[in-house]
């Protein structure tokens, strides 16, 4: 069934509701898509006029008397003002409550977080992890489950007794346990949503959880280590950033800045130059890891285990309904600093996964399976057999997906996957302004990617030496605001290798600038933001945009306030501020309860003592509802 915003969801069963939240475009959607594309071009034509250079973009784009500004808003809320304080704000008629905080136990008898001592080693893999990020909602046999990423840890507050220093193997293990993924069952009663303590679904997946490696690179020499001579079973997942959800009900967690977890003890032993394996520079693997794991856990010491970093930087598939399921690293989807994984289907049912690589001047990818997905049918091989493509955007607003194959790159397939960045450079992909989340519109064959910012645009090459010219979907030098690029696959088919593109929005500040840094027409004094990052469509077709940017509220960023979440209308371009986070935080991760009456939103690394007051700042997931319990979105 295709989602429709007029549908009354209250009559649907749990499983139907889950299906509703994963709608597939049907044939009758495609005519509407074409009509919308035509009207959309009229609206965004001004934004696109500067495609060959920022100077072409004039102040005319900021005309607040435009038809769009006067048209009735699609949104069922009154936009809120920018905020600079230490708590969460939502519009009138909406409420928010805490669902889970870092350190909250999943099981009875487990000690909660203590600000003086942190969490005990025994409890550290039985509590809600730190720095919540991407998350997805699942319904299984009437149980409401959430799978939630925990991107990284703050050692200072997890190891308070050592002032944040990793001094023992136990310290390292504790930090490893506080990161990864949580699967939790949640339930709602009169006081709101909470974790179902002791639910058999509750599970922590951390940096030592056994995982299987599958796909074309599995078993390759580059993935073999002394502990795993087969190159097919890894331990753990790390820096889990954005998320994804397959049509068959599994969770995809995305390994982003994995490079920062490795280091070498060789440097301290003698003064000879450190041997750095191929690919380390392109992926940013430094000689010292962020947590000092390498000093206590030889797996993270690349002088002893040079292939261990090759076993990270993948998309990992997890079955949230089976606590004994072994997560699977899907090498067919490439290795880079994965942001999220947006799964759609091509017209003939092949699985298409859009994938961003969040680094300045890196690329946007998609995977297309060889086989087709049939609801209820076998899924074996769908994320293992296929082709990885990388995007090339042309200045004339056309674009193509360039296949990464042995023919096009001159590299063996397994090496293409382990060194996807290097393969993509060989085919001339477009260097992007840090691709963060991709989101696909469930009501139109189009997808969006947040290009969060890029201070190096037009100034520095990427780590592979590729130029970062100003132009195309990256139109501003030293881009401090970010933009959202959108593409329309040709033949209205996500399986197509060609597309047309435009910019949905270019963030900026019209109160400070009158040139391209003012932003696009749909940016105004009432919705200022910078650095779009998290993004997801609801089933009604509204795109929700989360920010991870400069919240100083000064200079270029005056009037933007704290990081926030905005709602966007894909048809008119209207953007309205829905939520603001506590100062210092990043707003990241969102999904909906099965009945779409609750929106779950992640608040990562709040800068104040939110949410408890007292000494501690705690990353948390909140539940937002309408006061009248109506649908959100
Ligand atoms: Fe973990 Fe690119 O954000
Ligand atoms: Ca992000
Ligand atoms: Ca970010």
PDB file of C-alpha atoms and ligand atoms in Angstrom, residues 133 151-152 239-242 254 256-257 337-339 357-359 434-437 452 533 548 586 588 604, ligand 1:
ATOM      1  CA  UNK A 133      22.433   8.717  16.474  1.00  0.00           C
ATOM      2  CA  UNK A 151      28.139   6.726  17.689  1.00  0.00           C
ATOM      3  CA  UNK A 152      31.019   7.349  20.096  1.00  0.00           C
ATOM      4  CA  UNK A 239      31.196   4.846  15.015  1.00  0.00           C
ATOM      5  CA  UNK A 240      27.651   3.898  14.108  1.00  0.00           C
ATOM      6  CA  UNK A 241      26.277   7.027  12.547  1.00  0.00           C
ATOM      7  CA  UNK A 242      23.122   7.021  10.427  1.00  0.00           C
ATOM      8  CA  UNK A 254      26.506   2.600   9.195  1.00  0.00           C
ATOM      9  CA  UNK A 256      31.454   6.233   9.853  1.00  0.00           C
ATOM     10  CA  UNK A 257      34.702   7.537  11.411  1.00  0.00           C
ATOM     11  CA  UNK A 337      32.806   6.769   6.143  1.00  0.00           C
ATOM     12  CA  UNK A 338      29.212   5.658   5.829  1.00  0.00           C
ATOM     13  CA  UNK A 339      26.596   8.159   6.917  1.00  0.00           C
ATOM     14  CA  UNK A 357      30.527   9.252   2.468  1.00  0.00           C
ATOM     15  CA  UNK A 358      30.824  12.065   5.016  1.00  0.00           C
ATOM     16  CA  UNK A 359      34.157  13.672   4.376  1.00  0.00           C
ATOM     17  CA  UNK A 434      30.285  16.112   2.877  1.00  0.00           C
ATOM     18  CA  UNK A 435      27.345  13.849   1.991  1.00  0.00           C
ATOM     19  CA  UNK A 436      25.386  13.124   5.175  1.00  0.00           C
ATOM     20  CA  UNK A 437      21.941  11.457   5.207  1.00  0.00           C
ATOM     21  CA  UNK A 452      26.353  19.549   5.382  1.00  0.00           C
ATOM     22  CA  UNK A 533      22.685  16.455   8.469  1.00  0.00           C
ATOM     23  CA  UNK A 548      24.580  19.567  13.245  1.00  0.00           C
ATOM     24  CA  UNK A 586      23.331  17.889  17.615  1.00  0.00           C
ATOM     25  CA  UNK A 588      20.235  13.384  14.967  1.00  0.00           C
ATOM     26  CA  UNK A 604      23.339  13.923  20.898  1.00  0.00           C
TER      27      UNK A 604
HETATM   28 FE1  LIG B   1      28.082  10.863  12.194  1.00  0.00          FE
HETATM   29 FE2  LIG B   1      28.509  12.480   9.377  1.00  0.00          FE
HETATM   30  O1  LIG B   1      27.718  12.222  10.963  1.00  0.00           O
END
